[in-house]
Short mmCIF file of C-alpha atoms in Angstrom, two decimals:
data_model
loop_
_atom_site.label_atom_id
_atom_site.label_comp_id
_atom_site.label_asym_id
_atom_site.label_seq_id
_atom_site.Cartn_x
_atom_site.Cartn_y
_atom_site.Cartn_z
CA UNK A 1 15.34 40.82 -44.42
CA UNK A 2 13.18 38.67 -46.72
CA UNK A 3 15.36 35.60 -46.29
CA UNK A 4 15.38 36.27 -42.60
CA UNK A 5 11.53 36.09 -42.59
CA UNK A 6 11.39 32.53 -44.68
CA UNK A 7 14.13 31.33 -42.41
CA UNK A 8 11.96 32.33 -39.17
CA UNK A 9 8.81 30.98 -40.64
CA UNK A 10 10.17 28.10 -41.64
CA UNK A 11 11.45 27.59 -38.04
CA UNK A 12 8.50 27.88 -37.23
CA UNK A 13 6.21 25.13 -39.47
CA UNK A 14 8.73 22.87 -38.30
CA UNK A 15 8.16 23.79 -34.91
CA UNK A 16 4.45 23.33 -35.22
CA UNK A 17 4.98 20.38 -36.71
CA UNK A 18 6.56 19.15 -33.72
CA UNK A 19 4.30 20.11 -31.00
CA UNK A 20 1.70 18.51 -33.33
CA UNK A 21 3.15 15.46 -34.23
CA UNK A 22 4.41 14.74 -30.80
CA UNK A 23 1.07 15.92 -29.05
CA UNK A 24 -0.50 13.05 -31.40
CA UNK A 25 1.81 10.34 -30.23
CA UNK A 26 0.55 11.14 -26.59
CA UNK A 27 -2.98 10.98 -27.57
CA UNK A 28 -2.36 8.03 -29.65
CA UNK A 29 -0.28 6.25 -26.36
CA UNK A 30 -3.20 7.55 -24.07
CA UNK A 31 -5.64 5.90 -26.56
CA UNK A 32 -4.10 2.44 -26.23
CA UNK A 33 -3.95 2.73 -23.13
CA UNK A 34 -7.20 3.53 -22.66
CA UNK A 35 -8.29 0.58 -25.36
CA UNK A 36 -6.20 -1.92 -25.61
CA UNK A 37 -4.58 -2.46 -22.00
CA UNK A 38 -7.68 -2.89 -19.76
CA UNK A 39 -7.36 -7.09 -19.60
CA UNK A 40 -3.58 -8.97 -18.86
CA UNK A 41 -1.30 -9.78 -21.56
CA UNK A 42 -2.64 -13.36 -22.57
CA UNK A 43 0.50 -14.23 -23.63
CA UNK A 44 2.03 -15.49 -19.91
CA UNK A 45 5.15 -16.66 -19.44
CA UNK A 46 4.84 -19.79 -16.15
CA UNK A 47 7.87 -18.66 -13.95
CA UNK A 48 8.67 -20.59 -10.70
CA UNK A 49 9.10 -18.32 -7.78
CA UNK A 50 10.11 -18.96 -4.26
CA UNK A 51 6.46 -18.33 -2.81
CA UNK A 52 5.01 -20.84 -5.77
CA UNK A 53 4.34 -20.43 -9.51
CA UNK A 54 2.87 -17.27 -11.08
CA UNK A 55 2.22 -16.44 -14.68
CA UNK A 56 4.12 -13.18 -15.45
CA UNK A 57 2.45 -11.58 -18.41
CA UNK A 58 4.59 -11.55 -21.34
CA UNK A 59 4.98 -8.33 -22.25
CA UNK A 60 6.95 -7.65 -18.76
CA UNK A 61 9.18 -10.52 -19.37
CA UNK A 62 10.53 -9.29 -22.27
CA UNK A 63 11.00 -5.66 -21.23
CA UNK A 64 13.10 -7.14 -18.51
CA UNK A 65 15.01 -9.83 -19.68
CA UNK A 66 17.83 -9.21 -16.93
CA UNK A 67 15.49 -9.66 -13.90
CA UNK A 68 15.77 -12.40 -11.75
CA UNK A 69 12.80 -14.08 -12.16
CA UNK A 70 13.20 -16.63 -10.18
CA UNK A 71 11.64 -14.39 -6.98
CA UNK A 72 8.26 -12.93 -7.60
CA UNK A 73 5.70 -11.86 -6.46
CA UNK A 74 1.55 -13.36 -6.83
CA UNK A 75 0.51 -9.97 -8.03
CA UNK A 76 2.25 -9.53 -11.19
CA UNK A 77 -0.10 -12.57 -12.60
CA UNK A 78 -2.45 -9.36 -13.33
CA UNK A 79 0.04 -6.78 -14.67
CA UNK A 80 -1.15 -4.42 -17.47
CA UNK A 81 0.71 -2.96 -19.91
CA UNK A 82 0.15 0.87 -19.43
CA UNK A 83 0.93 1.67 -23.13
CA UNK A 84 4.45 3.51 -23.71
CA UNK A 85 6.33 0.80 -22.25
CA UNK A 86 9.64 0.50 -20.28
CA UNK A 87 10.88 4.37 -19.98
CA UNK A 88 8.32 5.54 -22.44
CA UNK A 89 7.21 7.58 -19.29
CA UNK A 90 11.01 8.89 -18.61
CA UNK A 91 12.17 9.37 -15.60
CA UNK A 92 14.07 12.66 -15.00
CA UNK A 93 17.52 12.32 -13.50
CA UNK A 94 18.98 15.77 -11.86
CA UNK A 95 16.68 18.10 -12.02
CA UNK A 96 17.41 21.51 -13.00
CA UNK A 97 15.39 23.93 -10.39
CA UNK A 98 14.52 27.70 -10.73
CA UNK A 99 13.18 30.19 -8.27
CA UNK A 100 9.97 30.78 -7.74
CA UNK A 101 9.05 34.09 -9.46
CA UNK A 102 10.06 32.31 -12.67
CA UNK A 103 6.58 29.95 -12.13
CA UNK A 104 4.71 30.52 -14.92
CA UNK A 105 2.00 27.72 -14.00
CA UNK A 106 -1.33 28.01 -11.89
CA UNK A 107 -0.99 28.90 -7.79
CA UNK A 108 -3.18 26.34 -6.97
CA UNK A 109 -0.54 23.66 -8.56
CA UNK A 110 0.35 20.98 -5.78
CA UNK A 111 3.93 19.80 -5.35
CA UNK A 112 6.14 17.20 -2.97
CA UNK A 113 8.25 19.92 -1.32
CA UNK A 114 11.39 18.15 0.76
CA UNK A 115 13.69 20.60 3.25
CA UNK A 116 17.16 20.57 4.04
CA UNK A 117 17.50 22.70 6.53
CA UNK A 118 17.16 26.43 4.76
CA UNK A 119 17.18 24.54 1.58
CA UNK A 120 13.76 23.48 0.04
CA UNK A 121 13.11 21.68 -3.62
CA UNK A 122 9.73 21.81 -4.84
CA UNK A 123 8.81 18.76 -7.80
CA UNK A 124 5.36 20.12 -8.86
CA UNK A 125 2.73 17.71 -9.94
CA UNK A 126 2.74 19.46 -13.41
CA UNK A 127 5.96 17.91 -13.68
CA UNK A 128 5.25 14.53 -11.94
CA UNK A 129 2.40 13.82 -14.28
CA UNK A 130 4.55 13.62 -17.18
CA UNK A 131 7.54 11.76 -16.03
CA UNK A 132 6.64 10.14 -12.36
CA UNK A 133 9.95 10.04 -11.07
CA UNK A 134 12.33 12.57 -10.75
CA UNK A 135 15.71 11.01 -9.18
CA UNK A 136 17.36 13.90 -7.31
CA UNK A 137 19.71 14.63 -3.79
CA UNK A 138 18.45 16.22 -1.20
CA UNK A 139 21.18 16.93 1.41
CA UNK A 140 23.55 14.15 0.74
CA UNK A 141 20.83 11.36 0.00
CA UNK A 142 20.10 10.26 -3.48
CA UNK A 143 15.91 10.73 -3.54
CA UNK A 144 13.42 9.00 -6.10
CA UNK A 145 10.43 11.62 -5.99
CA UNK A 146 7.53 9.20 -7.56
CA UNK A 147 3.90 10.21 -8.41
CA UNK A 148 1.31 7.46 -10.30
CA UNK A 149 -1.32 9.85 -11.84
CA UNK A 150 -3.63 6.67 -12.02
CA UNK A 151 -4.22 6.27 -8.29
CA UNK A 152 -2.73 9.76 -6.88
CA UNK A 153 0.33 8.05 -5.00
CA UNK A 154 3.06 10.46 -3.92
CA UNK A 155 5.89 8.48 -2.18
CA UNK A 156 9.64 9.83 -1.72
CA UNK A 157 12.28 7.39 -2.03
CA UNK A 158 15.99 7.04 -0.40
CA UNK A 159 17.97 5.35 -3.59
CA UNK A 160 19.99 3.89 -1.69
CA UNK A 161 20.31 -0.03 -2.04
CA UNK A 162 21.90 -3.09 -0.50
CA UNK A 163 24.68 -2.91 -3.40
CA UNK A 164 25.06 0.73 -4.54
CA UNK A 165 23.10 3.79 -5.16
CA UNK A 166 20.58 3.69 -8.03
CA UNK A 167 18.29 5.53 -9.84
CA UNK A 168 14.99 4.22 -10.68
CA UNK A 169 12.34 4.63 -13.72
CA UNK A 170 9.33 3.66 -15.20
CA UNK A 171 8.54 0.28 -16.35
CA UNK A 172 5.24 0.74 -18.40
CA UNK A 173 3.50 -1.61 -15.95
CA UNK A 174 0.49 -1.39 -13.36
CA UNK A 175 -0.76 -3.49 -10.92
CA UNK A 176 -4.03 -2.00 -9.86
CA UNK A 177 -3.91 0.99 -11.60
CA UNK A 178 -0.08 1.98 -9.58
CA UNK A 179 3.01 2.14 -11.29
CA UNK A 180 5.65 -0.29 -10.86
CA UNK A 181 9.06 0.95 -11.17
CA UNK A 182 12.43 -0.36 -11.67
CA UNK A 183 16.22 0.19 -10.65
CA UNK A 184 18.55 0.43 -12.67
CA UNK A 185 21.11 -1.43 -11.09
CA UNK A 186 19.92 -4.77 -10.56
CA UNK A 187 16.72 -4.08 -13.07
CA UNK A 188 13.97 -5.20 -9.73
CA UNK A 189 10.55 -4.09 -9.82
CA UNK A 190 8.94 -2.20 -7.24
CA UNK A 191 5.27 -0.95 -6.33
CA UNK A 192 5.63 2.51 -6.72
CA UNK A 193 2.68 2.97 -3.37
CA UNK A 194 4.56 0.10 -1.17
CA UNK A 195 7.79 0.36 -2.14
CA UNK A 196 8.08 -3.11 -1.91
CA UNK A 197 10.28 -5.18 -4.32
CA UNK A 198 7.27 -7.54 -6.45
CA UNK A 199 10.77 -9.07 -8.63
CA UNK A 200 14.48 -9.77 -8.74
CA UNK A 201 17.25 -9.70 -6.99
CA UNK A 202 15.49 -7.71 -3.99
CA UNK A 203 12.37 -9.91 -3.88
CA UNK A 204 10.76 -8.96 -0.44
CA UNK A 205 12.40 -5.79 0.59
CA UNK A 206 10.80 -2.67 0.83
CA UNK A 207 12.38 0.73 -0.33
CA UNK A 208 13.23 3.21 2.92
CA UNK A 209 10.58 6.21 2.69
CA UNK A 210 12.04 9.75 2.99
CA UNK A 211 9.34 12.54 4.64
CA UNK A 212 8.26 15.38 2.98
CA UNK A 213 5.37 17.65 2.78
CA UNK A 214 1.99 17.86 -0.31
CA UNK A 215 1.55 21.83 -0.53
CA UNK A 216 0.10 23.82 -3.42
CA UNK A 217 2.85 26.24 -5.22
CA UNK A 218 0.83 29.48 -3.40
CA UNK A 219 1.40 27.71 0.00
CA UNK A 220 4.88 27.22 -0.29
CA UNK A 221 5.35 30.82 -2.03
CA UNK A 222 4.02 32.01 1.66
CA UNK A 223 5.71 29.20 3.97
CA UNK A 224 9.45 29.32 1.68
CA UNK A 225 9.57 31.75 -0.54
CA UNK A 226 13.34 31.36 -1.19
CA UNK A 227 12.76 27.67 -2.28
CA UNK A 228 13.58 26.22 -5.68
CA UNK A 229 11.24 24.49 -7.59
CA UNK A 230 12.04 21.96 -10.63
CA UNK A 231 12.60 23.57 -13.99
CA UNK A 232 10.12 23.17 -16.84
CA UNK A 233 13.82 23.33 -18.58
CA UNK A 234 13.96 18.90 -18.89
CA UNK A 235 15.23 18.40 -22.14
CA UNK A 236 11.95 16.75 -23.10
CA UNK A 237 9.56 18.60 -25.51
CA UNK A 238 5.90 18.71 -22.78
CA UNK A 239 2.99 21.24 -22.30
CA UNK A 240 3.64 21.19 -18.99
CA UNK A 241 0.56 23.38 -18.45
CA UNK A 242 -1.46 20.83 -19.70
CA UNK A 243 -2.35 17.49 -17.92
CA UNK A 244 -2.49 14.78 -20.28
CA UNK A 245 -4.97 12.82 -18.29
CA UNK A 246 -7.32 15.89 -18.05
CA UNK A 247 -10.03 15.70 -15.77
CA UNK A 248 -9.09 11.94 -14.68
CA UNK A 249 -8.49 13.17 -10.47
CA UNK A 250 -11.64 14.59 -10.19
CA UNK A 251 -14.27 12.16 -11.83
CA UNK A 252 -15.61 8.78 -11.67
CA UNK A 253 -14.03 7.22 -13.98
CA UNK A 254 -10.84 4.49 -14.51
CA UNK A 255 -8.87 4.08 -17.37
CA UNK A 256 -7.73 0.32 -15.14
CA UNK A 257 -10.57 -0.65 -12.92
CA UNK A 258 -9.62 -2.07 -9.70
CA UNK A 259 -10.26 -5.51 -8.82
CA UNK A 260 -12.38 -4.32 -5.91
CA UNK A 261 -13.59 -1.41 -4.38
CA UNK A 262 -14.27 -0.30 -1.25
CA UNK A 263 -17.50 2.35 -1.19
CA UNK A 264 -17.05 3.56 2.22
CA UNK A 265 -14.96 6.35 0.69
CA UNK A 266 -15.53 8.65 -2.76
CA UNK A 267 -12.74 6.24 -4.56
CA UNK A 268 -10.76 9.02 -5.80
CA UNK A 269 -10.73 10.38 -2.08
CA UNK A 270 -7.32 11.48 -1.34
CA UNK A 271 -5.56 10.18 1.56
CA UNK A 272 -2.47 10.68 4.07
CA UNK A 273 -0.76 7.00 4.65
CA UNK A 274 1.86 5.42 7.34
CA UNK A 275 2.54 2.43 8.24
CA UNK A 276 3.42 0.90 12.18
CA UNK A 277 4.91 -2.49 11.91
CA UNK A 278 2.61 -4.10 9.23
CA UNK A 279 -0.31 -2.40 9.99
CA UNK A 280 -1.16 0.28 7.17
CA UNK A 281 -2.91 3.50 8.15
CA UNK A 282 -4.95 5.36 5.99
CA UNK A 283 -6.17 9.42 6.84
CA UNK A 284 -8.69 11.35 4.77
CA UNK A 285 -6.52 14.48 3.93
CA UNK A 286 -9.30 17.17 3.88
CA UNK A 287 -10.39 15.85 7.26
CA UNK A 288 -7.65 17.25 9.42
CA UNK A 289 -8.89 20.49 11.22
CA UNK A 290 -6.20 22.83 11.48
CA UNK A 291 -4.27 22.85 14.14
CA UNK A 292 -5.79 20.33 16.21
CA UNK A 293 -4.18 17.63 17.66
CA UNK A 294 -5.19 13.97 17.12
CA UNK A 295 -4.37 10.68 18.79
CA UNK A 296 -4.87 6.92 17.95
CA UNK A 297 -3.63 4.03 19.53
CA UNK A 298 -1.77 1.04 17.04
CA UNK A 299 -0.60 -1.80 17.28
CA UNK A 300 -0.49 -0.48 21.35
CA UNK A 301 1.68 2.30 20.45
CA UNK A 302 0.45 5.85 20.80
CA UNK A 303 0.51 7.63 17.62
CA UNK A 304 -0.17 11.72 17.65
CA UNK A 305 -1.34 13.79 14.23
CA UNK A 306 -1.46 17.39 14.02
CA UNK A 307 -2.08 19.41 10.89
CA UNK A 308 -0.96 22.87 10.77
CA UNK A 309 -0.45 25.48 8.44
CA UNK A 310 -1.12 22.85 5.16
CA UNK A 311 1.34 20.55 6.40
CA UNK A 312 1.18 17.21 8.59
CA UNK A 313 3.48 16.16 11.38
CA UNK A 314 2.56 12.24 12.28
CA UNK A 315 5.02 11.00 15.83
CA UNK A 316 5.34 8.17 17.68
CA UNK A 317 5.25 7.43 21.06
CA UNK A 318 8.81 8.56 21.56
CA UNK A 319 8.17 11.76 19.40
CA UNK A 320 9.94 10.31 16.13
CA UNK A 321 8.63 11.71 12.59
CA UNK A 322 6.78 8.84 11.20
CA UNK A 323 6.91 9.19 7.06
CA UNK A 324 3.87 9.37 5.21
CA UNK A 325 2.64 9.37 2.02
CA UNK A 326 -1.03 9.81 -0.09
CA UNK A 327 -2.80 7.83 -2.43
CA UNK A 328 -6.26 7.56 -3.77
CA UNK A 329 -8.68 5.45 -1.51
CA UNK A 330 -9.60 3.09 -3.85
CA UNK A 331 -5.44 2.52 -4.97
CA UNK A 332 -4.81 2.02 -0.84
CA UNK A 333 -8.13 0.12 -0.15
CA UNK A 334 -7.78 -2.69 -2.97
CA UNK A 335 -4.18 -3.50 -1.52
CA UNK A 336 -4.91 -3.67 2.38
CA UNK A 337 -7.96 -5.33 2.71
CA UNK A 338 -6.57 -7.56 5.47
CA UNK A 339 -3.59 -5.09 7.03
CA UNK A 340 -5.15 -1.79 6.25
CA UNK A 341 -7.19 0.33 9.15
CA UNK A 342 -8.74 3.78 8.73
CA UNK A 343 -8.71 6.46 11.04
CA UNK A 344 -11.12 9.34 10.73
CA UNK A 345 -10.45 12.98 12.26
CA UNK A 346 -14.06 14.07 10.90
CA UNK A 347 -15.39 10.77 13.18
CA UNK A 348 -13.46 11.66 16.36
#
């Protein structure tokens, strides 16, 4: 019995150690972030591009050696590094998903929550903050479930690509504060909020968005309460009740500051997004009224909104689901200056 008790309390100063050590590490990564990342890698690397020729910082270059380079975009001349690097933020591939009376977080939790049919995954953001992409199938079609914590962006991918299926992770790099992912099978990076390729091989094409719905994990407890939500079971050692940015969504401050900002809106404002043609639509999220119907005219198509129970149907003229997605005002704002247009339930 005595050895028994050494044995267990050694287990357990090692696991202290552990949470300890590795809780460090994040503060330390958070810290350089935070520090050391706010200006561009000065070391640039002159790369010429189809459009004309950009300096790539450094620091991307080398993380990505297989890249085609030869295709990017303007914007990556102001890349940061974000700190942990290329899949220091890791990506989780298959999910493991439990039920949801084994939910051990907070109600008020919110999640991306995709249906099937009767089927319906949950990835909560408790999840999302700590590895941004979760690469997962949802009937049939390979999903990339991404979520920046820097500018709020929630955007569900299809994975599928011109030459195969792939999965995608995190490249360590921002561009305004929003991730900028990667695929794994051709190694081009993407803006997590767009979806648009900024380098390699598919330079110029934009990822195909997959609709879901942003509930908390007590509204889909009383819309689906057979769904299955991801599993704090990863393989990765987190506190997944903890939110390693803390406070970040709610004040006034940046860790990146944006190039620009637009003060029409609180920046941190969430809101819904769509896009007709190249036109990019932005919503306030908390200014739907429940159950009313809305209508705006883009582009010269008719386009009909209509919050109900906590979720969001968006159609089209001919009554076809138009994807959405949210992001932080001042993430969307900065990027469509010149294509962007808001539209305001609370002004109508």
């Amino acid at each position: 019995m005595e050895n028994e008790t050494k044995i267990s309390s050694s287990i357990n100063r090692k696991r202290n150690f552990t949470f300890v050590f590795l809780t460090g590490l994040i503060l330390l990564t958070l810290a350089f972030a935070l520090f050391s990342s706010r200006k561009p890698d000065k070391k640039i690397n002159e790369i010429s591009s189809s459009m004309k020729s950009i300096a790539a910082p450094d620091f991307l270059v080398r993380a990505f050696p297989d890249t085609d380079w030869s295709k990017a975009d303007q914007s990556l001349t102001d890349a940061l590094n974000g700190g942990p690097g290329k899949d220091g933020i890791p990506a989780l591939n298959e999910p493991k998903f439990d039920t949801l009376d084994t939910w051990k977080q907070a109600g008020d939790v919110n999640a991306i929550v995709i249906q099937d049919g009767d089927n319906t995954k949950v990835y909560p953001y408790n999840i999302l903050v700590w590895h941004e992409i979760i690469n997962d199938t949802v009937g049939g079609v390979p999903i990339a479930v991404t979520f920046c914590p820097l500018c709020g962006s929630a955007v569900v991918y299809d994975r599928r690509l011109p030459d195969g299926v792939s999965t995608f992770g995190v490249s360590g790099a921002l561009v305004e504060s929003n991730m900028i992912m990667y695929d794994r099978l051709s190694e081009t990076l993407w803006q997590q909020s767009t979806g648009r390729a900024l380098a390699g091989k598919y330079f110029g094409q934009e990822l195909t968005r997959i609709s879901f719905q942003l509930l908390t994990i007590d509204g889909v407890r009383e819309k689906y309460p057979h769904a299955r939500v991801v599993s704090e079971r990863t393989g990765y050692f987190r506190d997944y009740s903890r939110n390693p940015y803390g406070s970040y969504d709610t004040n006034e401050d940046f860790i990146f500051h944006p190039s620009m900002q637009d003060v029409r809106y609180p920046a941190k404002t969430i809101f819904v997004v769509f896009t007709i043609d190249d036109t990019s639509i932005s919503v306030p999220w908390l200014s739907f009224r429940s159950d009313e119907v809305y209508t705006t005219e883009v582009n010269g198509q008719k386009i009909m909104l209509q919050k109900k129970d906590g979720e969001l149907v968006v159609l089209d003229a001919q009554n076809k689901n138009i994807p959405f997605y949210f992001e932080m005002w001042f993430s969307w704002a900065v990027r469509h200056q010149q294509d962007g247009r808001v539209f305001d339930p609370s002004k109508q």
